[in-house]
Tab-separated table of C-alpha atoms in Angstrom:
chain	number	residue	atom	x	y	z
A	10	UNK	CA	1.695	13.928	-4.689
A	11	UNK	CA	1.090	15.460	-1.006
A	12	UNK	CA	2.933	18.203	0.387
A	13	UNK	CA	5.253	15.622	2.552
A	14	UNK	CA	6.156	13.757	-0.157
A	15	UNK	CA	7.167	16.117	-2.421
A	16	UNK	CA	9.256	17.540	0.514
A	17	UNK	CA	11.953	14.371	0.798
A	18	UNK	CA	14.156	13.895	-1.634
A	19	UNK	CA	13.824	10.192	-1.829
A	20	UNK	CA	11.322	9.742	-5.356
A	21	UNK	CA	7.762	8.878	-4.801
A	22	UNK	CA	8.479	5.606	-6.523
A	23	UNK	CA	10.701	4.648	-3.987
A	24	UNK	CA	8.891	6.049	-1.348
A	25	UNK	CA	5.520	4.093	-2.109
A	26	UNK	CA	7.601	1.035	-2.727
A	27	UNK	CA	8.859	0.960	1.070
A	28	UNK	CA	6.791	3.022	2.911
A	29	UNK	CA	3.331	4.273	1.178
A	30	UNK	CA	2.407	1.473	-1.216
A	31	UNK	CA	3.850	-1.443	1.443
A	32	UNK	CA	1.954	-3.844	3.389
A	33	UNK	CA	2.338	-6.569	5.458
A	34	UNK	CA	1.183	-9.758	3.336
A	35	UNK	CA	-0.246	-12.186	3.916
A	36	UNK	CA	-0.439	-14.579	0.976
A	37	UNK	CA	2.106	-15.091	-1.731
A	38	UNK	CA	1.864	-16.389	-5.235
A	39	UNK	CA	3.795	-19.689	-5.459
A	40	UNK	CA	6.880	-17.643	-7.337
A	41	UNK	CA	9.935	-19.035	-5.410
A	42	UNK	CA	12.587	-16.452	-3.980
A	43	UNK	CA	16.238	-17.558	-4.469
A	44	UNK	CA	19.281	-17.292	-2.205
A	45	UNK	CA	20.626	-14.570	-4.613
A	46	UNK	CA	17.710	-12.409	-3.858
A	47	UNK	CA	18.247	-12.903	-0.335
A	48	UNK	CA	21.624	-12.172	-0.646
A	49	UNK	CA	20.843	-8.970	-2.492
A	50	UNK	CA	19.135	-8.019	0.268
A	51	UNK	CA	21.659	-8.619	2.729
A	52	UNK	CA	24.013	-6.769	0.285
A	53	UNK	CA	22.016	-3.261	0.943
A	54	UNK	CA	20.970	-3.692	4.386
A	55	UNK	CA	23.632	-4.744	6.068
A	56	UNK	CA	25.077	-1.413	6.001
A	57	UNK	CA	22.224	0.249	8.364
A	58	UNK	CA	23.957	1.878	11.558
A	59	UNK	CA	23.509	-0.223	14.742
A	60	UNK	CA	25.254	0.834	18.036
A	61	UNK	CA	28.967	0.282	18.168
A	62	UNK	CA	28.257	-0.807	14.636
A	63	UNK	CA	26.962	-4.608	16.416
A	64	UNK	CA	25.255	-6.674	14.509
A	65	UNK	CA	23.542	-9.084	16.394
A	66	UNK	CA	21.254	-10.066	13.700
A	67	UNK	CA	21.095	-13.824	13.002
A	68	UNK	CA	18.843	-15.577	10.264
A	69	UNK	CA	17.521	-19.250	9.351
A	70	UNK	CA	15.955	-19.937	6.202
A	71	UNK	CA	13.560	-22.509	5.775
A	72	UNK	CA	14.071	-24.255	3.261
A	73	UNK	CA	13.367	-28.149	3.993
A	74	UNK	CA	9.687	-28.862	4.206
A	75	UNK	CA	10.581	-30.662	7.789
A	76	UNK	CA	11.973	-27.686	9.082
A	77	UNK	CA	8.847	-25.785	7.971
A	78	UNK	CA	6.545	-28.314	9.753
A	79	UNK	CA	8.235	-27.995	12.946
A	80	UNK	CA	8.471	-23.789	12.313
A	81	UNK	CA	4.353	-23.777	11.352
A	82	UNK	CA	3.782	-25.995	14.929
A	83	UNK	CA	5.621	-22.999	16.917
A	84	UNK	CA	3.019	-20.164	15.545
A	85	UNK	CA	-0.160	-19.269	16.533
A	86	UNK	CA	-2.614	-20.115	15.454
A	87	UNK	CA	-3.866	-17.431	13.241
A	88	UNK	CA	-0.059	-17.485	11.632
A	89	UNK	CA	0.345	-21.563	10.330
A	90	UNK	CA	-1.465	-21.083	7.121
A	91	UNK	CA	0.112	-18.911	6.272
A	92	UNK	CA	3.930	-20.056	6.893
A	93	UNK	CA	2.720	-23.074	5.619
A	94	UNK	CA	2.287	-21.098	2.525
A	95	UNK	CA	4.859	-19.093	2.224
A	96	UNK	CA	7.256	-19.252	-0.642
A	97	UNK	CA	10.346	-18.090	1.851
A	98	UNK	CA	9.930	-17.842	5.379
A	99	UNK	CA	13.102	-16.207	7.719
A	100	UNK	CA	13.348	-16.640	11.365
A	101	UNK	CA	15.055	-13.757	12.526
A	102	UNK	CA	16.741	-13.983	15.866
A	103	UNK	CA	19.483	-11.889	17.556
A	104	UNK	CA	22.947	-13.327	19.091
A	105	UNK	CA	23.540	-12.749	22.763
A	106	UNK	CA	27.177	-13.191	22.079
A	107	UNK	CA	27.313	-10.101	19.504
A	108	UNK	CA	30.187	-8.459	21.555
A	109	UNK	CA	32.295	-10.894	21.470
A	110	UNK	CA	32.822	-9.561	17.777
A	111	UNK	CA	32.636	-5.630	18.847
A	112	UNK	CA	36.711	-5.780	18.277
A	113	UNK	CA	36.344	-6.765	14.919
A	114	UNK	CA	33.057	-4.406	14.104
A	115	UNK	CA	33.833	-1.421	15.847
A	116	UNK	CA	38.035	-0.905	15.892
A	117	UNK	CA	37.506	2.722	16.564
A	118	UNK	CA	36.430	2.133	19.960
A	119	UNK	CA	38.287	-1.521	20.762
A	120	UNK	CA	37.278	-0.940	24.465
A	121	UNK	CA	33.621	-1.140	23.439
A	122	UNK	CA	33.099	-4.694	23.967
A	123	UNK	CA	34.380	-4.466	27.835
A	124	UNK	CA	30.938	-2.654	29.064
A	125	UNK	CA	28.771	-5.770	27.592
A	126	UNK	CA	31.057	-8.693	29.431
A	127	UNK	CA	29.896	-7.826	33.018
A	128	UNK	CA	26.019	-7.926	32.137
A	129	UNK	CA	24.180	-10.482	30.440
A	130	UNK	CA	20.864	-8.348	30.911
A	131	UNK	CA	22.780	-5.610	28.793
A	132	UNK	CA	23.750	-7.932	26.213
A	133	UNK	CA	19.871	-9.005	26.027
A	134	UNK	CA	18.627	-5.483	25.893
A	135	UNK	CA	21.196	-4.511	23.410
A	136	UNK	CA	20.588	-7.154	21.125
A	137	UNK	CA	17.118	-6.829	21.513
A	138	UNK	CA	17.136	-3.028	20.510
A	139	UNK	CA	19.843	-2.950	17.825
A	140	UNK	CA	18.251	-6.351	16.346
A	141	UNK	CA	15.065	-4.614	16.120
A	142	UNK	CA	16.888	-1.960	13.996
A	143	UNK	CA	17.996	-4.897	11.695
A	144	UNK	CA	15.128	-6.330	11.299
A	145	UNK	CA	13.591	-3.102	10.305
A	146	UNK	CA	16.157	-2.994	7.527
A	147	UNK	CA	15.911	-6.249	6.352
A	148	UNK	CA	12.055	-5.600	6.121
A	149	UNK	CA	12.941	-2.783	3.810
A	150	UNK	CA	15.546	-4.860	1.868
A	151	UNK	CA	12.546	-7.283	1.470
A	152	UNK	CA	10.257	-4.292	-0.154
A	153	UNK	CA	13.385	-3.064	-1.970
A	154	UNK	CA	13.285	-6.099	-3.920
A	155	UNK	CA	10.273	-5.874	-5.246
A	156	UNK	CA	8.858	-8.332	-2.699
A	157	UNK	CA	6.422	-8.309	0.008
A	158	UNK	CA	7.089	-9.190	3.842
A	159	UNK	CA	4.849	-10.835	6.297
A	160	UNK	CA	6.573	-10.309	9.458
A	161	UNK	CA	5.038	-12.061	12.385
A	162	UNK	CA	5.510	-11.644	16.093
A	163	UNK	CA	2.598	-14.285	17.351
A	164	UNK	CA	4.695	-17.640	18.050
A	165	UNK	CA	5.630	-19.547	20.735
A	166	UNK	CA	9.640	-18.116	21.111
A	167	UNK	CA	10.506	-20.686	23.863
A	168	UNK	CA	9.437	-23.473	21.497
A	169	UNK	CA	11.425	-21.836	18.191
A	170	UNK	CA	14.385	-20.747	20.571
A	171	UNK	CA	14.164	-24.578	21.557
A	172	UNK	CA	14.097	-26.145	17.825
A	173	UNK	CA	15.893	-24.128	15.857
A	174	UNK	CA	18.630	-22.435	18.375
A	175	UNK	CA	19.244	-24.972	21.084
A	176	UNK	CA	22.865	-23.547	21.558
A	177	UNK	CA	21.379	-20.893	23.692
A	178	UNK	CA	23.040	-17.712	22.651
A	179	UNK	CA	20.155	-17.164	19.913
A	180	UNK	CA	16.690	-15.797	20.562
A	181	UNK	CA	14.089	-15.316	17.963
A	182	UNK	CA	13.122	-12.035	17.264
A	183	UNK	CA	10.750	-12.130	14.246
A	184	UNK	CA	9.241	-14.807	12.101
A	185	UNK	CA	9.017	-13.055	8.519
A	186	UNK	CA	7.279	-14.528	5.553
A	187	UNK	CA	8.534	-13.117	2.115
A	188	UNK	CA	7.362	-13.732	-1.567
A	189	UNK	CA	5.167	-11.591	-4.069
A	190	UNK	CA	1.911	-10.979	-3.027
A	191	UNK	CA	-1.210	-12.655	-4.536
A	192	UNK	CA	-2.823	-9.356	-6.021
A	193	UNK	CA	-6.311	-9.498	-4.127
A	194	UNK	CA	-5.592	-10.388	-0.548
A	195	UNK	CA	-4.356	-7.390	1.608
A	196	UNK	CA	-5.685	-6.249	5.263
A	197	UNK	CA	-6.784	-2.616	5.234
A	198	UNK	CA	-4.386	-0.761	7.223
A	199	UNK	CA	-4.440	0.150	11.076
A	200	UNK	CA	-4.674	3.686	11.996
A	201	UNK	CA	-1.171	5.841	12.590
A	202	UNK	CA	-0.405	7.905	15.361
A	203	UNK	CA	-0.610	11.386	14.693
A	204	UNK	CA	2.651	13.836	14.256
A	205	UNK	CA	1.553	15.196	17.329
A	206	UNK	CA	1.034	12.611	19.539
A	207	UNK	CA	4.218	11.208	18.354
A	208	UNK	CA	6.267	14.225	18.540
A	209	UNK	CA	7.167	17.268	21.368
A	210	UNK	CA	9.565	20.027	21.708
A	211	UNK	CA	11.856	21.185	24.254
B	19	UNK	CA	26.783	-1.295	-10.560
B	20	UNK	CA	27.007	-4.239	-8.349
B	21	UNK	CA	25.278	-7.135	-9.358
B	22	UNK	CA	22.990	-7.676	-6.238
B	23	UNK	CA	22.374	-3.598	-6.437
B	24	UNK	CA	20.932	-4.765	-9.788
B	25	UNK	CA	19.284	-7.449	-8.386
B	26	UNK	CA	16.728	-5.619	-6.395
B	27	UNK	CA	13.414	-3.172	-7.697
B	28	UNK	CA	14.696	0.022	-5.635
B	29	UNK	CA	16.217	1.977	-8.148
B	30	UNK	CA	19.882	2.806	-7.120
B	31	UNK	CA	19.833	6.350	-6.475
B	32	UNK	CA	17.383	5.549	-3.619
B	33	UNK	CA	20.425	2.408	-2.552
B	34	UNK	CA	22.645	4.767	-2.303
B	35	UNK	CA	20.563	7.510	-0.890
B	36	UNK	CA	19.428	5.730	2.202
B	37	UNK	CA	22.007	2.445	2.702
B	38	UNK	CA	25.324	2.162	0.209
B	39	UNK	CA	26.572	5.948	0.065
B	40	UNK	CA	24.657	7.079	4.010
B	41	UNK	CA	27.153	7.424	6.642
B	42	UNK	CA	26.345	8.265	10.479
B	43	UNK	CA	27.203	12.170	10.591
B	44	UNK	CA	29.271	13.690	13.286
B	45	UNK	CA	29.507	17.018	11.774
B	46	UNK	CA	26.853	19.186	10.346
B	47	UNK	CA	26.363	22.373	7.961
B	48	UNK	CA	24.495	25.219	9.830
B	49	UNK	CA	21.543	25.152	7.869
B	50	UNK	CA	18.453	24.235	9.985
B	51	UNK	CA	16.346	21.707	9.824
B	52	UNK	CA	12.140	22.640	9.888
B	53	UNK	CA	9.298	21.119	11.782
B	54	UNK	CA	8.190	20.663	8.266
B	55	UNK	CA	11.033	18.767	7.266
B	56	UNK	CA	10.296	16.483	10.383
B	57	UNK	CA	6.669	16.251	9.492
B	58	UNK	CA	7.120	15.213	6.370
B	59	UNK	CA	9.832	12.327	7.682
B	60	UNK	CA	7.118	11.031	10.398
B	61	UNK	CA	4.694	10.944	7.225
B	62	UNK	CA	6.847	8.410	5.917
B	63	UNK	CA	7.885	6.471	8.047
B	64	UNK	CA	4.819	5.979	10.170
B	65	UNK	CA	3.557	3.506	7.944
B	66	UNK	CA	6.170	0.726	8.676
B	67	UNK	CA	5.346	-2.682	10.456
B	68	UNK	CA	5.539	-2.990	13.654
B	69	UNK	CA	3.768	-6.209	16.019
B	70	UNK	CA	-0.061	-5.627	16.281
B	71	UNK	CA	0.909	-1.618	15.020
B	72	UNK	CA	1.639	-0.661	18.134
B	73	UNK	CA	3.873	2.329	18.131
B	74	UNK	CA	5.741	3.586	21.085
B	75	UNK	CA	8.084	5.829	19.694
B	76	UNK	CA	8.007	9.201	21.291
B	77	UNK	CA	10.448	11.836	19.678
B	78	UNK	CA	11.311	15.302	21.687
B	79	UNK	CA	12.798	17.811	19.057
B	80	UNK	CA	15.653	19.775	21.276
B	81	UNK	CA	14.652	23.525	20.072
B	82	UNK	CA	16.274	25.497	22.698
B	83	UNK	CA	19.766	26.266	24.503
B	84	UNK	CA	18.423	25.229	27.381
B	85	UNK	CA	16.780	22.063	26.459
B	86	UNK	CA	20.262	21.358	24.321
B	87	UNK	CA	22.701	22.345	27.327
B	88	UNK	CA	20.804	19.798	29.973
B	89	UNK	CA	20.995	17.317	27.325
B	90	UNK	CA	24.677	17.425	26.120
B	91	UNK	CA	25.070	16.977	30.145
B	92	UNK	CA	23.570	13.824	29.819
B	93	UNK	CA	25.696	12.341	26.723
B	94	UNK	CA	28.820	10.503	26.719
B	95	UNK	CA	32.054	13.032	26.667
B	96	UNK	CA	32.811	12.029	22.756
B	97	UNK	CA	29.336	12.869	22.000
B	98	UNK	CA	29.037	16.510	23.073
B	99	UNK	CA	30.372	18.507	21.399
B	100	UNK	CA	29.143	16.973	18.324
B	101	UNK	CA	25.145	17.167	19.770
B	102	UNK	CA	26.035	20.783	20.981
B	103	UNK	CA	26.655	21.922	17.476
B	104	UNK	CA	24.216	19.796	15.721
B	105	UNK	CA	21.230	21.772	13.542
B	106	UNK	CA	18.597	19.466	15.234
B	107	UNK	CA	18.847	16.661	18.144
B	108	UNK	CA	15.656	14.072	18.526
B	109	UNK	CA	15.712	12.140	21.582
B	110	UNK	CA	13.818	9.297	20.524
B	111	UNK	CA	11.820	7.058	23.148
B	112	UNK	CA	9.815	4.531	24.133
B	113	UNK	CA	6.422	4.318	25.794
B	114	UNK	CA	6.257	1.330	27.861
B	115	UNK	CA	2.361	2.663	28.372
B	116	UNK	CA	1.689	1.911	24.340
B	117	UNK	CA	-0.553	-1.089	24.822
B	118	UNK	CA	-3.667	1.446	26.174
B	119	UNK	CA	-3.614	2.452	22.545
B	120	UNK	CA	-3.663	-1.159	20.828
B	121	UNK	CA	-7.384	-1.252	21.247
B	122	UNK	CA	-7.634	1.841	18.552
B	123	UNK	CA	-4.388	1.047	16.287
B	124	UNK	CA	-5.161	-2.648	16.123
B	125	UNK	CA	-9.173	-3.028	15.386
B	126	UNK	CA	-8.419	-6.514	13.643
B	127	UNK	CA	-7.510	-8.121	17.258
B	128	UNK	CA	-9.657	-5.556	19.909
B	129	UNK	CA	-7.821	-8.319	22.581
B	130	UNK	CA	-4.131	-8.113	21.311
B	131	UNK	CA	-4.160	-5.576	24.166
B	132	UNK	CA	-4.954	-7.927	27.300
B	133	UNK	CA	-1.768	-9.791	26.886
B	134	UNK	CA	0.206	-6.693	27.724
B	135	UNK	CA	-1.494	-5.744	30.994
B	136	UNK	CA	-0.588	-8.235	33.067
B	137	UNK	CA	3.213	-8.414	32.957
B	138	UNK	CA	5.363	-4.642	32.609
B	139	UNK	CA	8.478	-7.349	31.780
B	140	UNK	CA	6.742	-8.162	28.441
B	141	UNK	CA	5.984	-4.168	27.657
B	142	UNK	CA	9.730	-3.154	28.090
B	143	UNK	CA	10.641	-5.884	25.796
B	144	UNK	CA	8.212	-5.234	23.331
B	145	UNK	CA	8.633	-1.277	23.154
B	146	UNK	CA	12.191	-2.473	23.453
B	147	UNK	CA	12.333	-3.971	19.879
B	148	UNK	CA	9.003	-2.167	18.329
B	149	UNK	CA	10.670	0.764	19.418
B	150	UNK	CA	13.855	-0.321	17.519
B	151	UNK	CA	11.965	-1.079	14.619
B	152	UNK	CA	10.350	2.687	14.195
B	153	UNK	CA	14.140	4.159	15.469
B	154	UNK	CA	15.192	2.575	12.302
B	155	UNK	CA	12.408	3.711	9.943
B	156	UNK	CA	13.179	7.009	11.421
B	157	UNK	CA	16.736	7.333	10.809
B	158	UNK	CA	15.561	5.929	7.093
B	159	UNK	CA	13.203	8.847	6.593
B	160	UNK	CA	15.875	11.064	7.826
B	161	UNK	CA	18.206	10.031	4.917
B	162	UNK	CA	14.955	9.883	2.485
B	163	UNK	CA	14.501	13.650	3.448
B	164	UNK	CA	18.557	14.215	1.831
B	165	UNK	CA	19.693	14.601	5.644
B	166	UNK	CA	22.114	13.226	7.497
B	167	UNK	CA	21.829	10.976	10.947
B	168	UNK	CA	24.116	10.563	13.188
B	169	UNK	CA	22.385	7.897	15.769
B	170	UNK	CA	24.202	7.961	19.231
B	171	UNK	CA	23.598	5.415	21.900
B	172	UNK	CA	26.648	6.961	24.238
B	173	UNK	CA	24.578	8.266	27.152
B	174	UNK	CA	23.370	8.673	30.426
B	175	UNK	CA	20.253	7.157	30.039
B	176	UNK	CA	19.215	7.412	33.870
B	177	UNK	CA	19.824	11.152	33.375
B	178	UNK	CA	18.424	11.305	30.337
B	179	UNK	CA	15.040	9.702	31.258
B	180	UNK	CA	14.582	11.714	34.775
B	181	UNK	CA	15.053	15.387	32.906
B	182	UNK	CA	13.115	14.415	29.796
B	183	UNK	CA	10.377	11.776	30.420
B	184	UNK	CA	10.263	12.198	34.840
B	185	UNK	CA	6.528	10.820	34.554
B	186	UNK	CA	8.107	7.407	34.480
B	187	UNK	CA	6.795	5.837	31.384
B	188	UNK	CA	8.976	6.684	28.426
B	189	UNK	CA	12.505	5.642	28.241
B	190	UNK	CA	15.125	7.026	25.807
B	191	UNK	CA	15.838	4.553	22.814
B	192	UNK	CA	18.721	6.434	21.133
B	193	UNK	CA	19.652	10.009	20.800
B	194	UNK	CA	19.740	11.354	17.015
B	195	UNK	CA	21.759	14.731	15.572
B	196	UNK	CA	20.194	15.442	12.407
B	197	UNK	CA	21.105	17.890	9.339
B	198	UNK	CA	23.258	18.288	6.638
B	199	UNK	CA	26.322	17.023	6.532
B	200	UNK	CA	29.747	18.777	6.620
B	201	UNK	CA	31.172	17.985	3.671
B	202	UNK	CA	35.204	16.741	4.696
B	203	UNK	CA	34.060	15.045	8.258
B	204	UNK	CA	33.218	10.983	7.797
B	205	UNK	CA	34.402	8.258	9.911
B	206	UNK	CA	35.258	5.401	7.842
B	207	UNK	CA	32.848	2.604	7.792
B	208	UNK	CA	32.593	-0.139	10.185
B	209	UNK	CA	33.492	-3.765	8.561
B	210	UNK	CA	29.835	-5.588	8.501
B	211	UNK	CA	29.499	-9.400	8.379
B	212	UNK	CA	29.634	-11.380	5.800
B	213	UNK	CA	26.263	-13.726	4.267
B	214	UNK	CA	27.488	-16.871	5.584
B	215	UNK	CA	28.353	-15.344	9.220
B	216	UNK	CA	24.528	-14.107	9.357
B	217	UNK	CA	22.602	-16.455	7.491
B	218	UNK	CA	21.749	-20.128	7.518
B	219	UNK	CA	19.732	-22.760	6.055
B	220	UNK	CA	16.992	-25.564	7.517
């Protein structure tokens, strides 16, 4: 064990499970995952802190094998494979129209929602950042599971936005493959900042 | 235990630890929190995913009063008292300047870089959300270290951005009191959307 991880109290286990051990897959074995896993997932994750408490996080499922054609002809190139693949794939998008629901989410502060009506571009940003926090969590529900994720940010979002959420409040943010992994396929990992490139004090 | 806490590989201590029983903190013991204690968060939670592992998050650890006072100047009135007390404040960041770095962090694609150079629109965005995604691990790690977060997003982020990051290419994310928590001082939780509101099928 290294010095760091012996210094959180999180176990190793857990820690190599979503952190140390994880890795962005890339092919699955053909073992299915089920809505009640997914659900599971949603059952823990759902309760990571946004702003406000928003939770502009939207997901599709793809389920049909139509709906999976038309996903795979939205991704790049190096990305079809393996969606095609995929025992589960999510598109994750976030919901311009999150506020509208701040009353409910976040009674503490009812007035919360009036600072996001004037501004569309604030409702974009904000959805954008606090639906990048939910996707982050939902990539650790994935891991949590037991299962591996292959999120993927090389698509075509005007095409997705276009099939999949024509009502225009919707904007993919993340196309995320999820199944076990097949044992022997797994890209070495890209270098990390370090601490102190990362990190200053004032 | 629930059945969908069963469901899932994480054991539930670790649930608990860093989703079901974690609260955003508003008050905080004394007790400090170490550089080490932060280095051994960032060792966590720099492994996860982000698009083509670019990482923009830049984190300035507030050390001293004066650092702390020009800060709490910048944050919302019902967030200062709580930051002035805090044990430790991160202002976490974004570097809009992150795709000079791809070239090293992303070996598998030496050109995922050139798509970044041309349009500062598309570098926001994606520092935007990639930045989300690592404020998220971080405020994990936090809670995987047996600390508390307590993410704020009240702010003057003009302010913020010209005292802390004036050479123009960082851009606060979130701000983020960190320690231990004081034992009788939780907000309730927030009410968080049900499966069906979040999730569909194709």
């Amino acid at each position: 064990m290294t010095p760091s991880a012996s210094a959180l109290r999180l176990d190793t286990a857990a820690q190599d499970l979503l952190f140390r051990q994880a890795h962005s897959t890339h092919a699955f074995t053909g073992e299915p995952v089920t809505d009640e896993t997914v659900r599971a997932v949603y059952d823990l994750v759902k309760y990571g802190p946004t702003a406000f408490n928003q939770q502009p996080l939207r997901v599709v499922l793809i389920r049909s094998p139509e709906a999976r054609r038309k996903l795979v002809g939205h991704m790049a190139r190096g990305n079809r494979e393996k969606t095609a693949r995929a025992p589960l794939t999510a598109v994750l998008a976030g919901d311009r129209d999150f506020h509208t629901e701040l009353p409910a989410q976040f009674p503490a502060l009812p007035e919360a929602a009036t600072r996001f009506y004037a501004d569309p571009g604030v409702r974009e940003r904000s959805a954008l950042f606090n639906g990048g926090l939910q996707v982050a969590y939902f990539i650790m529900g994935i891991r949590a599971a037991g299962l591996a994720a292959g999120p993927m940010s090389g698509f075509d979002a005007a095409g997705i936005n276009k099939e999949f959420f024509a009502e225009g409040a919707h904007f993919v943010l993340a196309v995320v493959n999820i199944g076990r992994p097949a044992e022997d396929v797994r890209h070495s990992r890209g270098p990390r900042l370090d601490f102190q490139q990362v990190f200053s004090t004032a």
